[in-house]
Each structure stands twice: as C-alpha cells, then as structure tokens.
XYZ file of C-alpha atoms in Angstrom:
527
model
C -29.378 -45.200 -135.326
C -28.419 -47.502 -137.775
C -28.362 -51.100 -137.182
C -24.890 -51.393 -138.576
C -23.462 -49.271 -135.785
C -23.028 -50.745 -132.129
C -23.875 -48.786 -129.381
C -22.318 -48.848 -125.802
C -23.142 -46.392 -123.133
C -20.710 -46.916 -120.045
C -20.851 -45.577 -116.893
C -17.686 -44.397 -115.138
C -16.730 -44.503 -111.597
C -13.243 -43.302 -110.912
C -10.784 -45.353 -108.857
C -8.790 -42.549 -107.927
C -8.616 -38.917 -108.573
C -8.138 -37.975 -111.721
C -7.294 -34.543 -113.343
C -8.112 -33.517 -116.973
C -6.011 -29.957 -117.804
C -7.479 -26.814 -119.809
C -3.732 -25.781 -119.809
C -4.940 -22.401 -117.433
C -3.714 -21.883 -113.694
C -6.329 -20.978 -111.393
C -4.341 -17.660 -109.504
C -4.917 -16.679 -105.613
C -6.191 -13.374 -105.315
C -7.383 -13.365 -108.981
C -9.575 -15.973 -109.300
C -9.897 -17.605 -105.642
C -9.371 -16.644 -102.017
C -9.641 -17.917 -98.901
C -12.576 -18.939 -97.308
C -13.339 -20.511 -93.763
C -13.194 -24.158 -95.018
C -10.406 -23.592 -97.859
C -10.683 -21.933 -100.821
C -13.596 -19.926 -102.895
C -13.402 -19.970 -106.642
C -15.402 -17.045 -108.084
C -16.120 -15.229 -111.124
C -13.936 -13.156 -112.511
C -16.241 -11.696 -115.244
C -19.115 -10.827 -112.559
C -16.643 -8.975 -110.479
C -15.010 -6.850 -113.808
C -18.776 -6.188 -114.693
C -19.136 -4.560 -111.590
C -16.369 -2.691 -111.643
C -18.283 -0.471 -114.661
C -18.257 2.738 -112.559
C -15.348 2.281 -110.975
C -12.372 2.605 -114.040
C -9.912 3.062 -111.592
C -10.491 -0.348 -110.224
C -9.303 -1.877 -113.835
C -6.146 -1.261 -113.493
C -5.457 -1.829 -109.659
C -6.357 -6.124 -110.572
C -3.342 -8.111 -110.405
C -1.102 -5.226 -109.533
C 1.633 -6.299 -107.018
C 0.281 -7.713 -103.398
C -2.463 -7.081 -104.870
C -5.496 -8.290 -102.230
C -9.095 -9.188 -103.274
C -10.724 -9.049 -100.350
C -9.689 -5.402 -99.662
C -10.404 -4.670 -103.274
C -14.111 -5.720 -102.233
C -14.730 -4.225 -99.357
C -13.012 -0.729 -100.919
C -15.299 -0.631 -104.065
C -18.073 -2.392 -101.792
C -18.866 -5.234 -104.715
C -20.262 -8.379 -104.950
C -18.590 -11.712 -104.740
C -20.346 -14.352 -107.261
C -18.718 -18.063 -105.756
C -18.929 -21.269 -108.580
C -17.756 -23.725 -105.980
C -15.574 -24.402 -102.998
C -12.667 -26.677 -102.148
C -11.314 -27.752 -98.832
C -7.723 -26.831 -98.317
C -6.558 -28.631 -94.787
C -2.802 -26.602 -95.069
C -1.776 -23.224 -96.152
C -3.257 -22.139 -99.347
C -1.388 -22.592 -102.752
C -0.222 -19.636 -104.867
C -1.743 -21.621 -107.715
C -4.048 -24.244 -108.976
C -3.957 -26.043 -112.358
C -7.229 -25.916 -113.736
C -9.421 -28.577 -114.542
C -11.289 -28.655 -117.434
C -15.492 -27.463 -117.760
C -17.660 -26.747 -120.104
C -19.203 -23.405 -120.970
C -21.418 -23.337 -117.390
C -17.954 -23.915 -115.285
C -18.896 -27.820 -115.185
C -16.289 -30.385 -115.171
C -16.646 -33.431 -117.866
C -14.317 -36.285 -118.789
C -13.550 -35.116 -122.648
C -14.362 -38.183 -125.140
C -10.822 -37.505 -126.701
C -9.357 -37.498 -123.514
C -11.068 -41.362 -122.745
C -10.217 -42.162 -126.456
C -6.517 -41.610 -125.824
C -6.614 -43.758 -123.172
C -8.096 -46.741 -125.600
C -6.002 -46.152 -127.576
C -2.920 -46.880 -125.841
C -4.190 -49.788 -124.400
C -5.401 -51.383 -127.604
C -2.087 -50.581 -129.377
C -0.280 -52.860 -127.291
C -2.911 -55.570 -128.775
C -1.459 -54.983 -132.425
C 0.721 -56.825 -134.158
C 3.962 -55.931 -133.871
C 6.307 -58.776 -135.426
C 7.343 -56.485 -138.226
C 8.949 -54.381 -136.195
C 13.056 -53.996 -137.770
C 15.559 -54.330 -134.888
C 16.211 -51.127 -132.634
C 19.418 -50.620 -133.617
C 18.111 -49.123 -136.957
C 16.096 -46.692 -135.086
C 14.982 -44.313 -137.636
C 13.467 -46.929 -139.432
C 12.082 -48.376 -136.258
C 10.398 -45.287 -135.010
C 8.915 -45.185 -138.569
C 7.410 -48.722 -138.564
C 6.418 -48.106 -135.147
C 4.072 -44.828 -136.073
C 3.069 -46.820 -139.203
C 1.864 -50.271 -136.844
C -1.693 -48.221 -136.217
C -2.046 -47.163 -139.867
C -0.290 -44.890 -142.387
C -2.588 -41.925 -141.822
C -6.152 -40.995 -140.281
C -8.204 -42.252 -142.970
C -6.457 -45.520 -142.291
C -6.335 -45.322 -138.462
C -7.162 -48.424 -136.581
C -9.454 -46.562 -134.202
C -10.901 -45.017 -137.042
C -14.026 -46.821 -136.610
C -14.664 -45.855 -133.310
C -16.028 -42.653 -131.885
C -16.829 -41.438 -128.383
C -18.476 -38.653 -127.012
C -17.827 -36.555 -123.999
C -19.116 -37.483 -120.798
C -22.539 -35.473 -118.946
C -20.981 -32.632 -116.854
C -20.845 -32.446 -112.929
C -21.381 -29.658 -110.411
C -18.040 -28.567 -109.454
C -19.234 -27.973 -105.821
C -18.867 -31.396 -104.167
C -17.245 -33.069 -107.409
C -13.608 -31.072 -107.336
C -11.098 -31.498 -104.729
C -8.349 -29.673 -104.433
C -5.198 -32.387 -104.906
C -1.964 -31.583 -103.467
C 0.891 -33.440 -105.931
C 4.108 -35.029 -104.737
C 6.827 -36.439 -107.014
C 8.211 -39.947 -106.021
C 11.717 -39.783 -107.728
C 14.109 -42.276 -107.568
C 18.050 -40.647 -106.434
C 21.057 -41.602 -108.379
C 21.729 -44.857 -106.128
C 18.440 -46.538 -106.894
C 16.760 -45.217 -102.994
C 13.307 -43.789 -102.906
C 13.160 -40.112 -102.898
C 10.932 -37.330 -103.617
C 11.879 -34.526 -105.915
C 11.402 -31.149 -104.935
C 10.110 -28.943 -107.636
C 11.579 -25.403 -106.389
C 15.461 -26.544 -106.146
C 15.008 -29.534 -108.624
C 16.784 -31.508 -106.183
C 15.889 -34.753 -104.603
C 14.697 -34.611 -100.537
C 14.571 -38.065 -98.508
C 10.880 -36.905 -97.094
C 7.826 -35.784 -98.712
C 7.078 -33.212 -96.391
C 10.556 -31.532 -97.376
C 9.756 -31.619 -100.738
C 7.001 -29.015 -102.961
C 4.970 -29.959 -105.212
C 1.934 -29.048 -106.913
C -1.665 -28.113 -106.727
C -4.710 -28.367 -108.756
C -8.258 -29.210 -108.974
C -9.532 -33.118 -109.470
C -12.651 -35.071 -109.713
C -12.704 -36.923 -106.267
C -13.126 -40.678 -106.207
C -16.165 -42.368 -106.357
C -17.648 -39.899 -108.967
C -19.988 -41.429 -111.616
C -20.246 -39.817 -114.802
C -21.724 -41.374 -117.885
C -19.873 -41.528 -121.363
C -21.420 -43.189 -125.162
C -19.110 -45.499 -127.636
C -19.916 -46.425 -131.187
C -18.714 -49.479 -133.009
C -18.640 -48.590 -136.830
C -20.346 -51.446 -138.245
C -19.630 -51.098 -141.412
C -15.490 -50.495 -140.844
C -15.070 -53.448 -138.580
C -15.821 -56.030 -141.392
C -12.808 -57.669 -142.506
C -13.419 -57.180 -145.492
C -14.201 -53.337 -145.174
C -10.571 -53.266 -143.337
C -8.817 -55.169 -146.069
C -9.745 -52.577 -148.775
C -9.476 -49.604 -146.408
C -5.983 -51.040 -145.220
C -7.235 -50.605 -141.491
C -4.282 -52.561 -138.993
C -6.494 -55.458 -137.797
C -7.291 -54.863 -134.164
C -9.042 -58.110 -131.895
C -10.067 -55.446 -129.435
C -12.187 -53.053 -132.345
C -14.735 -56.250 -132.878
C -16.644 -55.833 -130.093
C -17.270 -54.019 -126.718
C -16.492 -57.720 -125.213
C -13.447 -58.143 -127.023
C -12.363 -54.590 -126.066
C -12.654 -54.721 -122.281
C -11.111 -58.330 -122.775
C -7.914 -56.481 -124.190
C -8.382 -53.453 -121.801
C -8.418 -55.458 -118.834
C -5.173 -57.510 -119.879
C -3.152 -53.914 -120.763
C -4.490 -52.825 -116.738
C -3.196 -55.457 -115.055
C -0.009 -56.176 -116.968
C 0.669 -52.168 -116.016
C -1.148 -52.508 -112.078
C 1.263 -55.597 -112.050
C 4.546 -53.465 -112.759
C 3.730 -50.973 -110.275
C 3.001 -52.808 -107.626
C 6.338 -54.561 -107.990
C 7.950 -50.794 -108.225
C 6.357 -49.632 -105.575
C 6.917 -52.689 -103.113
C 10.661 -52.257 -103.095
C 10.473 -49.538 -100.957
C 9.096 -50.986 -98.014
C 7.268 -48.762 -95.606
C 8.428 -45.609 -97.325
C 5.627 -46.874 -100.769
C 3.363 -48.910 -98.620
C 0.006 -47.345 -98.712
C 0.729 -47.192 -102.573
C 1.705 -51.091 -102.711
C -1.668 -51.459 -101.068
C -3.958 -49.330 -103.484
C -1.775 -51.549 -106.595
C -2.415 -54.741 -104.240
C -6.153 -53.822 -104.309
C -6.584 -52.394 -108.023
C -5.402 -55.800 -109.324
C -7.475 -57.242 -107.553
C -10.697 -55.229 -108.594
C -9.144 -55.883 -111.996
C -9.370 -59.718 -112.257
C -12.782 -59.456 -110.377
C -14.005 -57.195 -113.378
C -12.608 -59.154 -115.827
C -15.587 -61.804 -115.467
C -18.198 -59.343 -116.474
C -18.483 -58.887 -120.120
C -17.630 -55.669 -121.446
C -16.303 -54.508 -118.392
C -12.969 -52.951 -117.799
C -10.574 -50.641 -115.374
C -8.076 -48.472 -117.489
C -5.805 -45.176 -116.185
C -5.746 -42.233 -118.729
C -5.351 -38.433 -118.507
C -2.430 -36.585 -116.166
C -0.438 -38.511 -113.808
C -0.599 -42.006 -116.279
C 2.831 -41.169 -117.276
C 5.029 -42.929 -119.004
C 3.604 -46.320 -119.242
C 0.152 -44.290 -119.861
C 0.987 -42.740 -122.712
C 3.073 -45.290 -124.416
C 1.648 -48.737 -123.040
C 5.046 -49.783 -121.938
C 5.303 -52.645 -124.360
C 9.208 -52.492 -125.267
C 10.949 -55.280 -123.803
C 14.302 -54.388 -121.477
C 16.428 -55.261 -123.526
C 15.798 -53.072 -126.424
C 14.496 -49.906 -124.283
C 18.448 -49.239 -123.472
C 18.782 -48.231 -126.998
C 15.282 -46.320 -127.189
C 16.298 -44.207 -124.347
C 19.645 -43.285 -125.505
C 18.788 -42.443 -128.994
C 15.386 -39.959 -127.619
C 17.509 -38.932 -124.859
C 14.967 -40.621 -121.498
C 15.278 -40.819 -118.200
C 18.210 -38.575 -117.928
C 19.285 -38.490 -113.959
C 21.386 -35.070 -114.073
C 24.666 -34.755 -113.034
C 26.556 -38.007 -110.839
C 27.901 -35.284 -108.706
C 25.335 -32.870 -107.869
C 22.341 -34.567 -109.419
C 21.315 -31.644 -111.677
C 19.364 -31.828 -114.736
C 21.466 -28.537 -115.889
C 23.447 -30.381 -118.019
C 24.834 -29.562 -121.105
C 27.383 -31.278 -123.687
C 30.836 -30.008 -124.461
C 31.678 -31.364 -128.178
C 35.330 -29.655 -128.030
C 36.280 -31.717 -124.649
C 33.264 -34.667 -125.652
C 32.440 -34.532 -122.304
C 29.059 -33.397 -120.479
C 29.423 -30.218 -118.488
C 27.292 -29.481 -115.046
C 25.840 -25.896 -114.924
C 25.725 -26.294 -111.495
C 28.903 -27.545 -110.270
C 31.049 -26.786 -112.923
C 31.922 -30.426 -113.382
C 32.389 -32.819 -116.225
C 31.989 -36.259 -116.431
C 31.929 -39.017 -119.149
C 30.433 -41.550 -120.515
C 27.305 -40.649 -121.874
C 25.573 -44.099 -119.721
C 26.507 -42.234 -116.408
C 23.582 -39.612 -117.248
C 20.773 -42.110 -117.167
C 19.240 -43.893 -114.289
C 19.415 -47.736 -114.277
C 15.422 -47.580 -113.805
C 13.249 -46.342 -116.197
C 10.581 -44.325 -115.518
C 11.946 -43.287 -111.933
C 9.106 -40.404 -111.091
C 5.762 -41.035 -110.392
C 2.889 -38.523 -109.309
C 0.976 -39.130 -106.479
C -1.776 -37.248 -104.835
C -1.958 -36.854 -100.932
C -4.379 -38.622 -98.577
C -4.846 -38.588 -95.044
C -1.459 -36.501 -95.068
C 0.379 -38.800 -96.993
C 1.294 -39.611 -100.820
C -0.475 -42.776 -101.437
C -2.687 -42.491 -104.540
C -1.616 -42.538 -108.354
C -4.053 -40.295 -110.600
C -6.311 -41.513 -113.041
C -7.455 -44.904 -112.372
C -11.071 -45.563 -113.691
C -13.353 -48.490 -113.322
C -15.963 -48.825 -116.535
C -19.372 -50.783 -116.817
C -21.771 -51.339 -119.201
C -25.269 -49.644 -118.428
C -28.566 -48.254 -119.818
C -29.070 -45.885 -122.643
C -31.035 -44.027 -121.232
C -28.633 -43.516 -117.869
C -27.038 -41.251 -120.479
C -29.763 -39.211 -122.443
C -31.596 -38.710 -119.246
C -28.899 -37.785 -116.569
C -30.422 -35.265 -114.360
C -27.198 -33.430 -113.330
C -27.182 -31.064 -110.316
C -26.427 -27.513 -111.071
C -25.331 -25.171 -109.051
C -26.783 -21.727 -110.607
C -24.716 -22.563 -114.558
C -26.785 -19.055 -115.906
C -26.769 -16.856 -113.073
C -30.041 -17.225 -111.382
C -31.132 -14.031 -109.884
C -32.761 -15.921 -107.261
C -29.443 -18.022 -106.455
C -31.518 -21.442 -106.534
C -30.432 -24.410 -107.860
C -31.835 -25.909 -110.937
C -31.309 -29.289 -112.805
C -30.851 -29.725 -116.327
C -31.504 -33.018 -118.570
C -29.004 -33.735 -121.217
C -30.006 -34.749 -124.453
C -27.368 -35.292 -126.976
C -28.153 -34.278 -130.620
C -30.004 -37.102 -133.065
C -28.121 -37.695 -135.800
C -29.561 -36.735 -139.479
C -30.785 -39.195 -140.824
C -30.153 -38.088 -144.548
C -26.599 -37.367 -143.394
C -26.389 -40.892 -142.273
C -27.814 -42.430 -145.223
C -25.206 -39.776 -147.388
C -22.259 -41.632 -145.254
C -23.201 -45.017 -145.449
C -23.246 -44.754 -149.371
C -19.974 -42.729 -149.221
C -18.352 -45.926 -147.805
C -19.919 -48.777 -149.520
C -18.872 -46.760 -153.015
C -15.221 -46.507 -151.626
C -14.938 -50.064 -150.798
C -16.669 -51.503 -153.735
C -14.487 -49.214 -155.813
C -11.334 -50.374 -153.665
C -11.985 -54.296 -153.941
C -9.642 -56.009 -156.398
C -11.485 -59.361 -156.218
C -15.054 -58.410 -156.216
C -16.487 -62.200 -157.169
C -14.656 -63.379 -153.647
C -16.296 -59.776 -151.391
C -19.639 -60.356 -153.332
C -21.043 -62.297 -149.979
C -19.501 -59.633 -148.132
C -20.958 -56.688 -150.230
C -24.412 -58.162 -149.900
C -25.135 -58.869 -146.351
C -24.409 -55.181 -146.028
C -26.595 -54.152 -148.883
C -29.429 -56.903 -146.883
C -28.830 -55.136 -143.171
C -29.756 -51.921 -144.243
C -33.202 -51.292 -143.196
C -34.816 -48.923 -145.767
C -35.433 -50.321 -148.995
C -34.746 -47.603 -150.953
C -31.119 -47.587 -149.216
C -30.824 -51.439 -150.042
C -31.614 -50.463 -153.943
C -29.724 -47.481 -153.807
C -26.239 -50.014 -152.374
C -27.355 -52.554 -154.673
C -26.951 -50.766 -158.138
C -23.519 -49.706 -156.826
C -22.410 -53.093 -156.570
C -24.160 -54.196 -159.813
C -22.460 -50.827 -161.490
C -19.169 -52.014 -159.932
C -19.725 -55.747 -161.422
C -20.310 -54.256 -165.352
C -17.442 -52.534 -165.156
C -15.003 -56.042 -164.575
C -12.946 -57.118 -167.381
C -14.378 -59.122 -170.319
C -13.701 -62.627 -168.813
C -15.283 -61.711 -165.625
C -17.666 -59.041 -166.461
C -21.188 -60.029 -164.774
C -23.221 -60.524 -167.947
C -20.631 -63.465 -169.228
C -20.157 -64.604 -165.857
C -23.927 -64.813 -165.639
C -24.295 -66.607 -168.744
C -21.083 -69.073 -167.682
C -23.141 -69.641 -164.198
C -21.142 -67.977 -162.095
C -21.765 -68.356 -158.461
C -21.107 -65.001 -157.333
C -23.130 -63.597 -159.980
C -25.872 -65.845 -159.395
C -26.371 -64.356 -155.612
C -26.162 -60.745 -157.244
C -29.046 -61.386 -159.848
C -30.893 -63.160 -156.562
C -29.987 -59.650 -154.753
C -31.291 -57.427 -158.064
C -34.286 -59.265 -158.621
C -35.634 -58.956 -154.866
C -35.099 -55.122 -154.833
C -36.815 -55.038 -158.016
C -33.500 -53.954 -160.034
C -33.540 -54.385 -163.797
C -30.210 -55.982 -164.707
C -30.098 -55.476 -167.979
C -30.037 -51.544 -167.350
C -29.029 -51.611 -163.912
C -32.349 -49.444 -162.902
C-alpha cells in the first residue's frame, strides 16, 4: 500500500436490525415454506434440477394454490435448506429479500455504508452560499452543486470503501415484521395500515411488512481508504474538491459522524416522546442510543451512524433545512402530503378547471393547497417488532476502529456455500485482492501530472509538489514525479520560467534544484 493512502479497517456491530434490499421478494411456496420453528428458505435451482425427468413438473411451479410440500412428496424430491428463520405468528405471503453474495451470504455493501457517510458528512459542508428558497430552481441547483459539480470533483471522491466479509445466513437473518408509525390528520399517533392505506389507532389492527434482517449484535468487518494524495489542500484547490473537515482524517470523520448521530437521535427522541406510552419503548431505545453516542464520542475514530432502509427521511437527506424554509421545500417537491381532510386518502388528484383538489375516494373537493400537508414533517416512521411490540427503528450501527488483520483473516462460518455432498460445514478465510503495484504507481503519476498541469501559481504549490514527490518511497517514482514538476517549471512564462528564476535566486526554484540534484536529475536537460 502506499504510504500516501490511510488505511482504516472498522469493525461493525449493529445497534439495531438493519435491512439492505436486492430489490427481489422472497415468495411462500416458491422459495420458502413452513417449517416447525418458522420458515425454511431453500433452493430453488436444486429443486428445478431435479425436476429433469419430470417435465411435467415445470410447468405445475407457481401455478395457482400451488403447494410445495405436496409438489415434493408427489415427485418424491429433495429439499436443499440455505437457512431458517423463526416466525412466532402466521407466516407472511412474502419476504423482501436481503441482499448476499454469490454463496447466499449476507454482507453490508461498501456503497451501501458509503451512502450513509455521505449524508452525514454533507451536513458538515459549507453551505452559506446557498440563494434563498424562494428561488428554488436555483436553490436545488446550488444545493446538488455544494458536494461538487460532477464525480471527478466529488467531495468523497477521495475516499473508497469496500464491502464488508459475508455472514452465514443461518443464525445472522431474522425475519422482521414492519409496522408504520403514521401520524393522523390531527397531529395523534397512529399506525398506517398498508392494505386500506388508511390510518388504525393500534398496531395490531394495522399490516405491515415482512422481510429478512441482520439481527442485532452482529459483527461484521468493513476497510476505508483515505486518498492521500486528494486530501491535500492543495491537491483540492486545483481539483476544485468542496473542502470537507470530516475527509482529513478517520478522527476528524467520526468527530463529524458522531455530531450528525446525535443531532438526528436528538430529534427523534423528542418525536417519539410526545406520544407517551403509545412510543415509549422507542423513547427508550433514542434515550439509550444518545447515550451510547456521547460515550463513543471519546474514543478516537469512533462513531454510531444509521444508513440503509428504514433511515428515512432524515437518513437520506441529513435533515439540515431549518423550519422555516422547509415549508417552501415541501410545497414546491410536493412532501409530506396527508391525503384528503375528509377521508384521509392519498387518492388525490387536482382539478385545474374548478382549481380545487378532488378525492378519488369520497368524491370531495377541498381547497387550499396547505390543507393537503401535515403540520409535521416526516410523520411515518418504520419500526420493527420486538417482544410483540413496535419498538425498534432499523439501521442503527455502532463503528470502531480495529486490526487489519480482523479483516483479511475473518474466518466466517459457512453453512455448505458449494453444495457439499457430505452436508458439513466448512470455513472459508477472506483475502481481499492486493492491489498492482504498477497500476498504483500508473495512478499516482496520473494525478500528480493533472495537478501540476492544473496549478496556476506553481512557485507558491512548489513546497506542496515536493513533499509529495519526497513521500513516495521508490526512487525511481520520486525521479519519475520530479521531472514532471521540473517539465512543468520550463514551461512558465519568461519572467518566471525556472532557469531565470534560478539565476534571479528564486526561492522556490532554489528547493527544486535541491529536489533535482538529490534524485540525480540533470537540470539543464531535465534527465
């Protein structure tokens, strides 16, 4: 690895459950059934194999009421089981699917935790530019601009993370039953019932979803790099990267983390606690999370953030808009809409010819536009049962510093990935791929030629330029930086070209000629 890159491996244990999506449903009777302690997920490719003598069989899967463990006992096949789930109630028609790698085994996906950085470091940016909301178009542009005008000029551009090791799904998965906290029209907690899209005063009157999630307390291991070369200031000021406190350093990161957690832990605790006993095993877990959050915040490098499904909101945007300007945000994008004052439908639809908003529902109309939105904004929240009741928000993670090693030499437990013939378990070591060296050393040129090119005042970078040329560690990459810069320095204009400025005793071209003459670099030539 390069010395100019930083390192950080992190080890995650998760807060709460959390639920990465492949976008797939996991069907009953297709690919799980029922089982004596909840559900059996299987393989759907081992039972079609089987089903090579029996042509007939093709075209009876998925028919209507169509039943698998019939199917198996009438063709007399083989059930091959990846994992099982405990389901306490009756089982669910369908199961969003969580997503695994090529051997069925769940991971956190490095974009996924990247996203989640993301939004938290945003908030960090500087945002004093901004135009007033009332011009929204050109707000919403300076807004998408704050983090850079494009990838190349991203302000995460100089940070990369990988995915995390993989876990056996058996033990790891749990299947999470979903409720919907929804505020009604009058400001009282409610719960919104997916199948009528109405609102129901108890949970238990009101369906939600299912679908698989990594259970709390699970440890999986994940690997950062700091670009060393990009987070120079100098590097950012030709590149035109937004300046970013938290991109300086791991420290500095968590530091900025840590703030965005507990500013958003703070808000919903508040939301939550003015429901009384209706929210009160969710005030608790918020009570407690801020707590682990400040206790964190001592250890360097350290951090809690939420990402993935179930953040919301707040998790996707960092909730940084002040109240008084998110009125006009949400009328001119249209959030938060509450449905109709009379029925509370979202089946609304506007009538230009009468100007007034028409319910599909109820057939009634209503005006002005501010009687479609909820005073509170965002009203729903997604919370995953325990002990029988709705009391714990997805996604919460808790991150901390750790070995290298802890990562390149996770033994992770296996339950039969390649179809052991045997059926016993096996272990596998990951090993991530070592980068290429020469591919390395190609990139690292790339960049110092860009931002040599780039610099308009290359007498004031010149310390800059060199202490990157010196932390380079083989010599031939030092010369090979080196006659870059002393290529870029000929080419100045006549008053500042490095010969004359040489001759005038220049400082700046003093400290090149030291640089040239220990590499061995004819200056005269620039060889």
């Amino acid at each position: 690895m390069n010395d100019q890159h930083l390192l950080q491996t992190w080890e995650i244990t998760l807060l709460s459950p959390l639920h990465i999506g492949d976008g797939e449903e996991l069907v009953l009777n297709m690919d799980y059934r029922r089982s004596n302690t909840g559900i059996e997920v299987i393989l759907l490719d081992d039972l079609l194999n089987e089903l090579e003598d029996f042509p007939n069989g093709l075209s009876e899967i998925g028919a209507f009421q169509f039943d698998l463990d019939r199917f198996i006992q009438q063709y007399n096949l083989s059930i091959t089981s990846q994992y099982t789930m405990k389901c306490s109630g009756s089982v669910p028609p369908s199961i969003r699917r969580f997503i695994k790698d090529a051997y069925g085994r769940p991971y956190v996906p490095g974009s996924s935790f990247k996203g989640a950085l993301r939004t938290a470091l945003w908030s960090s940016l500087d945002r004093s530019g901004l135009p007033p909301v009332s011009h929204y178009q050109d707000f919403k542009k300076a807004v998408q601009k704050i983090s850079g005008q494009d990838p190349h000029h991203d302000f995460l551009r100089l940070l990369y993370v990988s995915d995390s090791n993989p876990l056996d799904p058996q033990g790891s998965l749990d299947l999470a039953e979903i409720k919907f906290f929804n505020l009604q029209k009058d400001s009282q907690a409610g719960w919104k019932d997916l199948a009528s899209r109405r609102n129901k005063k108890d949970f238990r009157q009101a369906g939600g979803i299912f679908l698989e999630a990594l259970k709390p307390g699970c440890r999986l291991f994940i690997q950062a790099v700091l670009d060393g070369f990009l987070t120079a200031e100098v590097i950012k000021s030709v590149f035109r990267i937004p300046y970013c406190s938290g991109t300086t350093s791991f420290h500095k990161l968590a530091k900025v983390i840590n703030a965005h957690s507990l500013f958003i832990a703070l808000s919903e605790k508040a939301f939550f606690g003015q429901f009384g006993s209706t929210t009160a095993p969710i005030t608790a877990f918020y009570d407690n999370l801020v707590e682990k959050i400040q206790e964190v915040s001592k250890s360097p490098a350290s951090f809690i953030i939420r990402l993935a499904w179930g953040s919301g909101w707040k998790g996707m945007t960092g909730d940084w808009i002040d109240d008084a300007d998110m009125g006009k945000v949400r009328e001119a994008d249209s959030l938060g809409k509450s449905g109709c004052p009379f029925c509370n439908s979202s089946w609304v639809k506007l009538e230009k010819r009468i100007g007034k908003y028409q319910c599909k529902r109820c057939g009634k109309a209503f005006l002005p536009k501010e009687k479609w939105f909820h005073p509170v904004f965002p009203k729903t929240r997604r919370l995953a049962m325990k002990d029988g009741v709705p009391s714990e928000p997805l996604g919460w993670i808790s991150i901390a510093p750790t070995d290298d090693e802890a990562f390149r030499k996770k033994a992770v437990f296996t339950s039969n990935p390649i179809g052991d013939s045997e059926g016993k378990t096996s272990f596998v070591t990951l090993e991530p791929p070592v980068p290429d060296p020469e591919e390395l050393k190609a990139e690292t040129i790339k960049l110092f030629k860009a931002a040599v090119d780039m610099s308009h005042n290359l007498p004031g970078d010149i310390d800059q330029f060199i202490g990157k040329v010196k932390a380079q560690e083989e010599e031939d990459l030092r010369r090979e930086l080196c006659r870059i810069l002393l290529e870029k320095a000929m080419s100045l204009p006549k008053k500042t070209k490095f010969p004359k400025a040489l001759a005038a005793g220049k400082s700046w071209a003093k400290r090149l000629k030291a640089l040239c003459d220990e590499l061995g670099i004819d200056i005269s030539h620039g060889k």
